[in-house]
Amino acid sequence: DVMQQQNYQFGLYTSQRFSFPAFDKTVFVNMNKADMHERLDIGEPWKRDQVNISEMLKFIDQRDAQRPFMTYMFFESTHANYVFPPESVIVKPYLEDLNYLTADFAGQIGQIKNRYINASRHVDQQIGRVIEHLREQKLLDNTIIVVLGDHGEEFMERGRWGHSAEFNRYQTGTPAVIHV
């Protein structure tokens, strides 16, 4: 609300829906819907993440340079099923197809975690694209960047996989990186 009062421009992007989680009814409740871009028309979440970042960079380039701006991106790649393109693979072996109904979580957790690591690398690469673009456009030194995880992820450290099952450090611990 304060940023709106200060005449900020907004480019808000998600590879999910703004209603999942319910950001449209909480933090973005007063946002202009035209500034909120949901990318659901492409099958693979990693590709939606990639396209959203391209759209965000286009927004940055086409904005009114005389006004402040804020962008937001919700990545889907690091949410289960943990998806990534081949060029993001840094650890093997990984489970080729994570099917919740047939997965042997106790027996396959190493390969499942490797999927998560590869998906995390893909997200890192997308964040890197934003940082490099801001650097090239001479905006990095005047831009605050905040990268937050929305939840932790447990990989059987305490007998569970995923999140939202317990309030333990694996499921609630999140990364936070701030560049000022």
Short mmCIF file of N, CA and C in Angstrom, two decimals:
data_model
loop_
_atom_site.label_atom_id
_atom_site.label_comp_id
_atom_site.label_asym_id
_atom_site.label_seq_id
_atom_site.Cartn_x
_atom_site.Cartn_y
_atom_site.Cartn_z
N ASP A 1 0.82 -1.19 0.00
CA ASP A 1 0.00 0.00 0.00
C ASP A 1 0.87 1.25 0.00
N VAL A 2 1.95 1.23 0.77
CA VAL A 2 2.85 2.38 0.82
C VAL A 2 3.52 2.58 -0.53
N MET A 3 3.95 1.50 -1.16
CA MET A 3 4.57 1.62 -2.48
C MET A 3 3.58 2.17 -3.50
N GLN A 4 2.33 1.78 -3.41
CA GLN A 4 1.31 2.33 -4.31
C GLN A 4 1.17 3.83 -4.08
N GLN A 5 1.17 4.25 -2.83
CA GLN A 5 1.07 5.67 -2.50
C GLN A 5 2.29 6.44 -3.02
N GLN A 6 3.43 5.75 -3.14
CA GLN A 6 4.65 6.40 -3.62
C GLN A 6 4.84 6.23 -5.14
N ASN A 7 3.76 5.84 -5.82
CA ASN A 7 3.73 5.80 -7.28
C ASN A 7 4.66 4.74 -7.89
N TYR A 8 4.82 3.62 -7.19
CA TYR A 8 5.61 2.52 -7.73
C TYR A 8 4.89 1.87 -8.91
N GLN A 9 5.68 1.30 -9.79
CA GLN A 9 5.18 0.44 -10.86
C GLN A 9 5.37 -0.99 -10.40
N PHE A 10 4.43 -1.87 -10.74
CA PHE A 10 4.50 -3.25 -10.27
C PHE A 10 4.47 -4.23 -11.43
N GLY A 11 5.31 -5.23 -11.33
CA GLY A 11 5.30 -6.38 -12.23
C GLY A 11 5.38 -7.63 -11.37
N LEU A 12 4.24 -8.25 -11.11
CA LEU A 12 4.15 -9.38 -10.20
C LEU A 12 3.87 -10.65 -11.01
N TYR A 13 4.68 -11.68 -10.77
CA TYR A 13 4.62 -12.89 -11.60
C TYR A 13 4.58 -14.12 -10.71
N THR A 14 3.84 -15.13 -11.17
CA THR A 14 3.81 -16.41 -10.48
C THR A 14 3.68 -17.53 -11.49
N SER A 15 4.31 -18.64 -11.19
CA SER A 15 4.17 -19.83 -12.02
C SER A 15 3.10 -20.75 -11.46
N GLN A 16 2.39 -20.27 -10.49
CA GLN A 16 1.27 -20.98 -9.86
C GLN A 16 0.05 -20.07 -10.05
N ARG A 17 -0.71 -19.85 -9.05
CA ARG A 17 -1.81 -18.87 -9.05
C ARG A 17 -1.59 -17.92 -7.88
N PHE A 18 -2.05 -16.71 -8.00
CA PHE A 18 -1.97 -15.79 -6.86
C PHE A 18 -2.91 -16.21 -5.75
N SER A 19 -3.80 -17.14 -6.04
CA SER A 19 -4.70 -17.67 -5.02
C SER A 19 -4.12 -18.92 -4.33
N PHE A 20 -2.92 -19.36 -4.74
CA PHE A 20 -2.30 -20.55 -4.14
C PHE A 20 -0.80 -20.34 -4.00
N PRO A 21 -0.32 -19.91 -2.85
CA PRO A 21 -1.09 -19.56 -1.66
C PRO A 21 -1.89 -18.27 -1.89
N ALA A 22 -2.73 -17.92 -0.95
CA ALA A 22 -3.73 -16.87 -1.14
C ALA A 22 -3.16 -15.46 -1.05
N PHE A 23 -2.18 -15.16 -1.87
CA PHE A 23 -1.60 -13.83 -1.89
C PHE A 23 -2.58 -12.79 -2.43
N ASP A 24 -3.51 -13.22 -3.27
CA ASP A 24 -4.51 -12.28 -3.81
C ASP A 24 -5.46 -11.77 -2.72
N LYS A 25 -5.52 -12.45 -1.60
CA LYS A 25 -6.39 -12.04 -0.49
C LYS A 25 -5.59 -11.53 0.71
N THR A 26 -4.27 -11.51 0.57
CA THR A 26 -3.42 -11.05 1.68
C THR A 26 -2.51 -9.95 1.18
N VAL A 27 -1.27 -10.25 0.95
CA VAL A 27 -0.27 -9.22 0.65
C VAL A 27 -0.57 -8.43 -0.63
N PHE A 28 -1.23 -9.05 -1.61
CA PHE A 28 -1.53 -8.36 -2.87
C PHE A 28 -3.01 -8.03 -3.03
N VAL A 29 -3.74 -7.97 -1.93
CA VAL A 29 -5.19 -7.77 -2.00
C VAL A 29 -5.57 -6.46 -2.70
N ASN A 30 -4.79 -5.43 -2.56
CA ASN A 30 -5.11 -4.12 -3.15
C ASN A 30 -4.39 -3.85 -4.47
N MET A 31 -3.76 -4.86 -5.01
CA MET A 31 -3.01 -4.66 -6.25
C MET A 31 -3.94 -4.59 -7.46
N ASN A 32 -3.52 -3.83 -8.46
CA ASN A 32 -4.21 -3.80 -9.73
C ASN A 32 -4.01 -5.17 -10.40
N LYS A 33 -5.10 -5.80 -10.76
CA LYS A 33 -5.03 -7.15 -11.37
C LYS A 33 -4.20 -7.15 -12.65
N ALA A 34 -4.14 -6.02 -13.34
CA ALA A 34 -3.35 -5.95 -14.57
C ALA A 34 -1.85 -6.07 -14.30
N ASP A 35 -1.43 -5.84 -13.06
CA ASP A 35 -0.02 -5.96 -12.69
C ASP A 35 0.34 -7.37 -12.22
N MET A 36 -0.67 -8.24 -12.09
CA MET A 36 -0.47 -9.59 -11.55
C MET A 36 -0.56 -10.59 -12.70
N HIS A 37 0.56 -11.26 -12.97
CA HIS A 37 0.67 -12.14 -14.13
C HIS A 37 0.84 -13.59 -13.69
N GLU A 38 -0.18 -14.39 -13.95
CA GLU A 38 -0.13 -15.83 -13.67
C GLU A 38 0.25 -16.54 -14.96
N ARG A 39 1.23 -17.41 -14.87
CA ARG A 39 1.68 -18.15 -16.05
C ARG A 39 1.28 -19.61 -15.85
N LEU A 40 0.16 -19.99 -16.44
CA LEU A 40 -0.31 -21.36 -16.32
C LEU A 40 -0.50 -22.03 -17.67
N ASP A 41 -0.16 -21.31 -18.74
CA ASP A 41 -0.43 -21.81 -20.09
C ASP A 41 0.69 -22.66 -20.68
N ILE A 42 1.73 -22.90 -19.89
CA ILE A 42 2.85 -23.73 -20.33
C ILE A 42 2.93 -24.90 -19.38
N GLY A 43 3.09 -26.10 -19.91
CA GLY A 43 3.02 -27.31 -19.10
C GLY A 43 4.02 -27.42 -17.96
N GLU A 44 5.27 -27.37 -18.25
CA GLU A 44 6.29 -27.63 -17.24
C GLU A 44 6.52 -26.41 -16.35
N PRO A 45 6.48 -26.59 -15.03
CA PRO A 45 6.74 -25.45 -14.12
C PRO A 45 8.09 -24.77 -14.35
N TRP A 46 9.13 -25.53 -14.68
CA TRP A 46 10.43 -24.90 -14.89
C TRP A 46 10.37 -23.96 -16.08
N LYS A 47 9.61 -24.31 -17.10
CA LYS A 47 9.48 -23.46 -18.28
C LYS A 47 8.66 -22.21 -17.93
N ARG A 48 7.61 -22.38 -17.12
CA ARG A 48 6.83 -21.22 -16.68
C ARG A 48 7.72 -20.26 -15.90
N ASP A 49 8.57 -20.81 -15.03
CA ASP A 49 9.50 -19.96 -14.27
C ASP A 49 10.40 -19.17 -15.23
N GLN A 50 10.92 -19.86 -16.21
CA GLN A 50 11.83 -19.25 -17.18
C GLN A 50 11.12 -18.15 -17.98
N VAL A 51 9.92 -18.42 -18.46
CA VAL A 51 9.16 -17.44 -19.23
C VAL A 51 8.77 -16.25 -18.35
N ASN A 52 8.38 -16.52 -17.12
CA ASN A 52 8.04 -15.42 -16.21
C ASN A 52 9.22 -14.48 -15.99
N ILE A 53 10.40 -15.04 -15.83
CA ILE A 53 11.58 -14.19 -15.65
C ILE A 53 11.82 -13.36 -16.91
N SER A 54 11.64 -13.95 -18.07
CA SER A 54 11.78 -13.17 -19.32
C SER A 54 10.77 -12.03 -19.35
N GLU A 55 9.53 -12.31 -18.93
CA GLU A 55 8.50 -11.27 -18.89
C GLU A 55 8.85 -10.19 -17.86
N MET A 56 9.40 -10.61 -16.73
CA MET A 56 9.80 -9.65 -15.71
C MET A 56 10.91 -8.73 -16.24
N LEU A 57 11.87 -9.30 -16.94
CA LEU A 57 12.96 -8.49 -17.49
C LEU A 57 12.43 -7.52 -18.53
N LYS A 58 11.44 -7.96 -19.31
CA LYS A 58 10.82 -7.06 -20.28
C LYS A 58 10.09 -5.92 -19.57
N PHE A 59 9.40 -6.24 -18.47
CA PHE A 59 8.75 -5.20 -17.67
C PHE A 59 9.78 -4.18 -17.18
N ILE A 60 10.90 -4.65 -16.68
CA ILE A 60 11.95 -3.75 -16.18
C ILE A 60 12.43 -2.83 -17.30
N ASP A 61 12.62 -3.38 -18.49
CA ASP A 61 13.11 -2.58 -19.61
C ASP A 61 12.07 -1.59 -20.13
N GLN A 62 10.79 -1.90 -20.02
CA GLN A 62 9.75 -1.06 -20.60
C GLN A 62 9.07 -0.14 -19.59
N ARG A 63 9.48 -0.19 -18.35
CA ARG A 63 8.86 0.64 -17.32
C ARG A 63 9.22 2.11 -17.53
N ASP A 64 8.53 2.97 -16.81
CA ASP A 64 8.85 4.40 -16.79
C ASP A 64 10.08 4.57 -15.90
N ALA A 65 11.21 4.90 -16.49
CA ALA A 65 12.47 4.99 -15.74
C ALA A 65 12.48 6.10 -14.70
N GLN A 66 11.49 6.99 -14.74
CA GLN A 66 11.42 8.09 -13.77
C GLN A 66 10.68 7.70 -12.49
N ARG A 67 10.08 6.52 -12.50
CA ARG A 67 9.30 6.07 -11.33
C ARG A 67 9.95 4.83 -10.72
N PRO A 68 9.82 4.66 -9.41
CA PRO A 68 10.34 3.44 -8.78
C PRO A 68 9.49 2.23 -9.20
N PHE A 69 10.08 1.04 -9.04
CA PHE A 69 9.36 -0.17 -9.42
C PHE A 69 9.61 -1.29 -8.42
N MET A 70 8.70 -2.24 -8.44
CA MET A 70 8.84 -3.43 -7.62
C MET A 70 8.40 -4.63 -8.46
N THR A 71 9.21 -5.67 -8.44
CA THR A 71 8.81 -6.91 -9.09
C THR A 71 8.76 -8.02 -8.04
N TYR A 72 8.05 -9.06 -8.39
CA TYR A 72 7.87 -10.21 -7.51
C TYR A 72 7.78 -11.44 -8.40
N MET A 73 8.39 -12.54 -7.93
CA MET A 73 8.31 -13.78 -8.68
C MET A 73 8.14 -14.94 -7.72
N PHE A 74 7.15 -15.78 -7.95
CA PHE A 74 6.94 -17.01 -7.19
C PHE A 74 7.30 -18.17 -8.10
N PHE A 75 8.38 -18.86 -7.76
CA PHE A 75 8.86 -19.99 -8.56
C PHE A 75 8.13 -21.27 -8.19
N GLU A 76 7.89 -22.09 -9.18
CA GLU A 76 7.23 -23.37 -8.97
C GLU A 76 8.19 -24.55 -9.09
N SER A 77 9.35 -24.35 -9.71
CA SER A 77 10.27 -25.46 -9.97
C SER A 77 10.67 -26.22 -8.71
N THR A 78 10.87 -25.51 -7.62
CA THR A 78 11.35 -26.16 -6.40
C THR A 78 10.23 -26.73 -5.54
N HIS A 79 9.02 -26.68 -6.02
CA HIS A 79 7.91 -27.36 -5.34
C HIS A 79 7.75 -28.74 -5.96
N ALA A 80 7.37 -29.71 -5.16
CA ALA A 80 7.22 -31.07 -5.69
C ALA A 80 6.30 -31.04 -6.89
N ASN A 81 6.71 -31.60 -7.87
CA ASN A 81 7.59 -32.70 -8.21
C ASN A 81 9.05 -32.33 -8.44
N TYR A 82 9.45 -31.11 -8.16
CA TYR A 82 10.82 -30.67 -8.37
C TYR A 82 11.23 -30.88 -9.84
N VAL A 83 10.96 -29.89 -10.65
CA VAL A 83 11.20 -30.02 -12.08
C VAL A 83 12.28 -29.05 -12.56
N PHE A 84 12.96 -29.44 -13.62
CA PHE A 84 14.11 -28.68 -14.11
C PHE A 84 14.42 -29.12 -15.54
N PRO A 85 15.06 -28.24 -16.31
CA PRO A 85 15.50 -28.63 -17.65
C PRO A 85 16.82 -29.40 -17.56
N PRO A 86 17.17 -30.11 -18.61
CA PRO A 86 18.41 -30.91 -18.59
C PRO A 86 19.67 -30.10 -18.26
N GLU A 87 19.72 -28.84 -18.69
CA GLU A 87 20.92 -28.03 -18.44
C GLU A 87 21.09 -27.63 -16.98
N SER A 88 20.12 -27.90 -16.15
CA SER A 88 20.22 -27.56 -14.73
C SER A 88 20.68 -28.73 -13.86
N VAL A 89 20.90 -29.88 -14.47
CA VAL A 89 21.31 -31.07 -13.70
C VAL A 89 22.73 -30.88 -13.19
N ILE A 90 22.89 -30.97 -11.87
CA ILE A 90 24.23 -30.92 -11.27
C ILE A 90 24.49 -32.14 -10.39
N VAL A 91 23.43 -32.88 -10.03
CA VAL A 91 23.63 -34.10 -9.24
C VAL A 91 22.84 -35.25 -9.85
N LYS A 92 23.48 -36.40 -9.84
CA LYS A 92 22.87 -37.64 -10.30
C LYS A 92 23.22 -38.72 -9.29
N PRO A 93 22.49 -39.77 -9.25
CA PRO A 93 21.26 -40.02 -9.98
C PRO A 93 20.10 -39.29 -9.33
N TYR A 94 19.09 -39.01 -10.10
CA TYR A 94 17.85 -38.44 -9.57
C TYR A 94 16.70 -39.29 -10.06
N LEU A 95 15.64 -39.30 -9.29
CA LEU A 95 14.45 -40.06 -9.66
C LEU A 95 13.85 -39.43 -10.91
N GLU A 96 13.74 -40.22 -11.96
CA GLU A 96 13.25 -39.70 -13.25
C GLU A 96 11.81 -39.20 -13.15
N ASP A 97 10.96 -39.90 -12.42
CA ASP A 97 9.56 -39.51 -12.32
C ASP A 97 9.13 -39.65 -10.86
N LEU A 98 8.83 -38.53 -10.22
CA LEU A 98 8.38 -38.56 -8.84
C LEU A 98 6.86 -38.66 -8.83
N ASN A 99 6.37 -39.83 -8.51
CA ASN A 99 4.94 -40.09 -8.42
C ASN A 99 4.61 -40.32 -6.95
N TYR A 100 3.81 -39.46 -6.38
CA TYR A 100 3.48 -39.54 -4.95
C TYR A 100 2.87 -40.88 -4.56
N LEU A 101 2.11 -41.47 -5.47
CA LEU A 101 1.40 -42.70 -5.13
C LEU A 101 2.29 -43.94 -5.14
N THR A 102 3.34 -43.92 -5.96
CA THR A 102 4.17 -45.12 -6.08
C THR A 102 5.57 -44.95 -5.52
N ALA A 103 5.93 -43.75 -5.13
CA ALA A 103 7.31 -43.51 -4.65
C ALA A 103 7.57 -44.27 -3.35
N ASP A 104 8.78 -44.78 -3.27
CA ASP A 104 9.27 -45.41 -2.04
C ASP A 104 10.14 -44.34 -1.37
N PHE A 105 9.51 -43.48 -0.56
CA PHE A 105 10.22 -42.33 -0.01
C PHE A 105 11.42 -42.73 0.82
N ALA A 106 11.30 -43.72 1.64
CA ALA A 106 12.43 -44.15 2.47
C ALA A 106 13.56 -44.69 1.59
N GLY A 107 13.23 -45.45 0.58
CA GLY A 107 14.26 -46.05 -0.27
C GLY A 107 14.79 -45.15 -1.36
N GLN A 108 14.00 -44.18 -1.80
CA GLN A 108 14.40 -43.34 -2.93
C GLN A 108 14.69 -41.90 -2.54
N ILE A 109 14.75 -41.62 -1.25
CA ILE A 109 14.85 -40.23 -0.82
C ILE A 109 16.10 -39.52 -1.34
N GLY A 110 17.20 -40.23 -1.49
CA GLY A 110 18.41 -39.61 -2.05
C GLY A 110 18.19 -39.12 -3.46
N GLN A 111 17.54 -39.93 -4.28
CA GLN A 111 17.27 -39.54 -5.66
C GLN A 111 16.18 -38.45 -5.73
N ILE A 112 15.26 -38.48 -4.78
CA ILE A 112 14.23 -37.44 -4.71
C ILE A 112 14.88 -36.11 -4.32
N LYS A 113 15.78 -36.16 -3.35
CA LYS A 113 16.48 -34.94 -2.94
C LYS A 113 17.34 -34.40 -4.08
N ASN A 114 17.92 -35.27 -4.87
CA ASN A 114 18.70 -34.82 -6.02
C ASN A 114 17.82 -34.08 -7.03
N ARG A 115 16.56 -34.50 -7.17
CA ARG A 115 15.63 -33.76 -8.02
C ARG A 115 15.47 -32.34 -7.48
N TYR A 116 15.32 -32.24 -6.17
CA TYR A 116 15.16 -30.94 -5.53
C TYR A 116 16.41 -30.06 -5.74
N ILE A 117 17.56 -30.64 -5.60
CA ILE A 117 18.81 -29.89 -5.80
C ILE A 117 18.90 -29.38 -7.24
N ASN A 118 18.56 -30.21 -8.21
CA ASN A 118 18.59 -29.79 -9.61
C ASN A 118 17.55 -28.69 -9.88
N ALA A 119 16.37 -28.82 -9.29
CA ALA A 119 15.34 -27.79 -9.44
C ALA A 119 15.79 -26.49 -8.78
N SER A 120 16.47 -26.60 -7.64
CA SER A 120 16.99 -25.40 -6.96
C SER A 120 18.03 -24.71 -7.83
N ARG A 121 18.84 -25.49 -8.50
CA ARG A 121 19.83 -24.88 -9.41
C ARG A 121 19.13 -24.11 -10.52
N HIS A 122 18.04 -24.67 -11.04
CA HIS A 122 17.30 -23.97 -12.09
C HIS A 122 16.79 -22.62 -11.56
N VAL A 123 16.24 -22.60 -10.36
CA VAL A 123 15.77 -21.35 -9.78
C VAL A 123 16.95 -20.40 -9.58
N ASP A 124 18.07 -20.90 -9.10
CA ASP A 124 19.27 -20.07 -8.96
C ASP A 124 19.67 -19.44 -10.29
N GLN A 125 19.59 -20.22 -11.36
CA GLN A 125 19.93 -19.70 -12.68
C GLN A 125 18.97 -18.58 -13.10
N GLN A 126 17.70 -18.70 -12.76
CA GLN A 126 16.73 -17.67 -13.11
C GLN A 126 16.98 -16.40 -12.30
N ILE A 127 17.27 -16.55 -11.03
CA ILE A 127 17.61 -15.39 -10.21
C ILE A 127 18.89 -14.74 -10.75
N GLY A 128 19.83 -15.55 -11.18
CA GLY A 128 21.05 -15.04 -11.79
C GLY A 128 20.78 -14.22 -13.04
N ARG A 129 19.80 -14.63 -13.83
CA ARG A 129 19.41 -13.85 -15.02
C ARG A 129 18.95 -12.47 -14.61
N VAL A 130 18.17 -12.38 -13.54
CA VAL A 130 17.66 -11.09 -13.08
C VAL A 130 18.82 -10.21 -12.62
N ILE A 131 19.69 -10.77 -11.81
CA ILE A 131 20.83 -10.00 -11.28
C ILE A 131 21.72 -9.52 -12.42
N GLU A 132 22.01 -10.39 -13.37
CA GLU A 132 22.86 -10.00 -14.49
C GLU A 132 22.18 -8.91 -15.33
N HIS A 133 20.89 -9.02 -15.53
CA HIS A 133 20.16 -8.00 -16.30
C HIS A 133 20.20 -6.65 -15.58
N LEU A 134 19.97 -6.68 -14.27
CA LEU A 134 20.05 -5.43 -13.50
C LEU A 134 21.45 -4.83 -13.59
N ARG A 135 22.46 -5.68 -13.55
CA ARG A 135 23.85 -5.20 -13.68
C ARG A 135 24.07 -4.57 -15.05
N GLU A 136 23.65 -5.25 -16.11
CA GLU A 136 23.83 -4.74 -17.47
C GLU A 136 23.08 -3.42 -17.69
N GLN A 137 21.94 -3.27 -17.06
CA GLN A 137 21.14 -2.05 -17.22
C GLN A 137 21.55 -0.96 -16.23
N LYS A 138 22.61 -1.21 -15.48
CA LYS A 138 23.12 -0.25 -14.48
C LYS A 138 22.08 0.05 -13.40
N LEU A 139 21.31 -0.96 -13.03
CA LEU A 139 20.28 -0.81 -12.01
C LEU A 139 20.63 -1.54 -10.71
N LEU A 140 21.60 -2.42 -10.74
CA LEU A 140 21.88 -3.27 -9.59
C LEU A 140 22.26 -2.48 -8.35
N ASP A 141 23.05 -1.44 -8.51
CA ASP A 141 23.50 -0.66 -7.34
C ASP A 141 22.39 0.15 -6.69
N ASN A 142 21.27 0.32 -7.38
CA ASN A 142 20.15 1.08 -6.84
C ASN A 142 18.91 0.22 -6.63
N THR A 143 19.10 -1.08 -6.56
CA THR A 143 17.97 -2.00 -6.43
C THR A 143 18.16 -2.88 -5.20
N ILE A 144 17.11 -3.02 -4.43
CA ILE A 144 17.10 -3.95 -3.31
C ILE A 144 16.53 -5.27 -3.82
N ILE A 145 17.23 -6.35 -3.58
CA ILE A 145 16.78 -7.68 -4.00
C ILE A 145 16.58 -8.52 -2.75
N VAL A 146 15.41 -9.13 -2.65
CA VAL A 146 15.10 -10.01 -1.53
C VAL A 146 14.71 -11.36 -2.11
N VAL A 147 15.38 -12.41 -1.69
CA VAL A 147 15.05 -13.77 -2.11
C VAL A 147 14.68 -14.54 -0.85
N LEU A 148 13.45 -15.06 -0.84
CA LEU A 148 12.95 -15.80 0.32
C LEU A 148 12.35 -17.13 -0.13
N GLY A 149 12.53 -18.14 0.71
CA GLY A 149 11.80 -19.39 0.51
C GLY A 149 10.47 -19.28 1.23
N ASP A 150 9.45 -19.95 0.71
CA ASP A 150 8.14 -19.88 1.37
C ASP A 150 7.95 -20.98 2.41
N HIS A 151 8.82 -21.97 2.41
CA HIS A 151 8.79 -23.03 3.42
C HIS A 151 10.05 -23.86 3.27
N GLY A 152 10.33 -24.68 4.26
CA GLY A 152 11.43 -25.62 4.16
C GLY A 152 10.96 -26.88 3.47
N GLU A 153 11.82 -27.86 3.43
CA GLU A 153 11.48 -29.14 2.80
C GLU A 153 12.23 -30.23 3.55
N GLU A 154 11.51 -31.20 4.01
CA GLU A 154 12.13 -32.31 4.74
C GLU A 154 12.33 -33.49 3.81
N PHE A 155 13.48 -34.11 3.92
CA PHE A 155 13.82 -35.28 3.13
C PHE A 155 14.12 -36.46 4.06
N MET A 156 13.12 -36.81 4.85
CA MET A 156 13.15 -37.96 5.77
C MET A 156 14.12 -37.78 6.93
N GLU A 157 14.60 -36.56 7.19
CA GLU A 157 15.50 -36.35 8.31
C GLU A 157 14.84 -36.74 9.64
N ARG A 158 13.53 -36.55 9.70
CA ARG A 158 12.78 -36.93 10.90
C ARG A 158 11.61 -37.85 10.54
N GLY A 159 11.77 -38.56 9.44
CA GLY A 159 10.79 -39.56 9.07
C GLY A 159 9.68 -39.09 8.15
N ARG A 160 9.80 -37.87 7.63
CA ARG A 160 8.77 -37.35 6.72
C ARG A 160 9.43 -36.76 5.47
N TRP A 161 8.60 -36.65 4.44
CA TRP A 161 9.02 -35.98 3.22
C TRP A 161 8.08 -34.81 2.97
N GLY A 162 8.62 -33.69 2.53
CA GLY A 162 7.82 -32.54 2.13
C GLY A 162 7.78 -31.46 3.19
N HIS A 163 6.62 -30.83 3.30
CA HIS A 163 6.43 -29.74 4.25
C HIS A 163 4.96 -29.70 4.69
N SER A 164 4.68 -28.86 5.64
CA SER A 164 3.32 -28.67 6.19
C SER A 164 2.84 -29.81 7.06
N ALA A 165 3.75 -30.69 7.48
CA ALA A 165 3.34 -31.80 8.35
C ALA A 165 3.75 -31.55 9.80
N GLU A 166 4.86 -30.85 10.01
CA GLU A 166 5.38 -30.57 11.35
C GLU A 166 6.05 -29.21 11.37
N PHE A 167 6.15 -28.65 12.56
CA PHE A 167 6.92 -27.42 12.73
C PHE A 167 8.32 -27.81 13.22
N ASN A 168 9.14 -28.35 12.32
CA ASN A 168 10.53 -28.65 12.68
C ASN A 168 11.45 -27.84 11.78
N ARG A 169 12.70 -27.84 12.09
CA ARG A 169 13.64 -26.96 11.37
C ARG A 169 13.76 -27.31 9.89
N TYR A 170 13.49 -28.55 9.52
CA TYR A 170 13.59 -28.93 8.12
C TYR A 170 12.41 -28.38 7.31
N GLN A 171 11.25 -28.36 7.91
CA GLN A 171 10.06 -27.91 7.19
C GLN A 171 9.81 -26.41 7.32
N THR A 172 10.40 -25.78 8.31
CA THR A 172 10.16 -24.34 8.50
C THR A 172 11.38 -23.48 8.19
N GLY A 173 12.55 -24.06 8.13
CA GLY A 173 13.75 -23.29 7.81
C GLY A 173 13.73 -22.86 6.35
N THR A 174 13.92 -21.59 6.11
CA THR A 174 13.89 -21.08 4.74
C THR A 174 15.11 -20.19 4.47
N PRO A 175 15.54 -20.16 3.21
CA PRO A 175 16.62 -19.24 2.87
C PRO A 175 16.13 -17.80 2.84
N ALA A 176 17.00 -16.90 3.16
CA ALA A 176 16.71 -15.47 3.04
C ALA A 176 18.01 -14.79 2.62
N VAL A 177 17.98 -14.17 1.45
CA VAL A 177 19.14 -13.45 0.93
C VAL A 177 18.67 -12.05 0.58
N ILE A 178 19.39 -11.06 1.08
CA ILE A 178 19.04 -9.67 0.82
C ILE A 178 20.26 -8.95 0.26
N HIS A 179 20.07 -8.28 -0.86
CA HIS A 179 21.12 -7.45 -1.45
C HIS A 179 20.65 -6.01 -1.38
N VAL A 180 21.42 -5.18 -0.70
CA VAL A 180 21.09 -3.76 -0.61
C VAL A 180 22.29 -2.98 -1.13
#
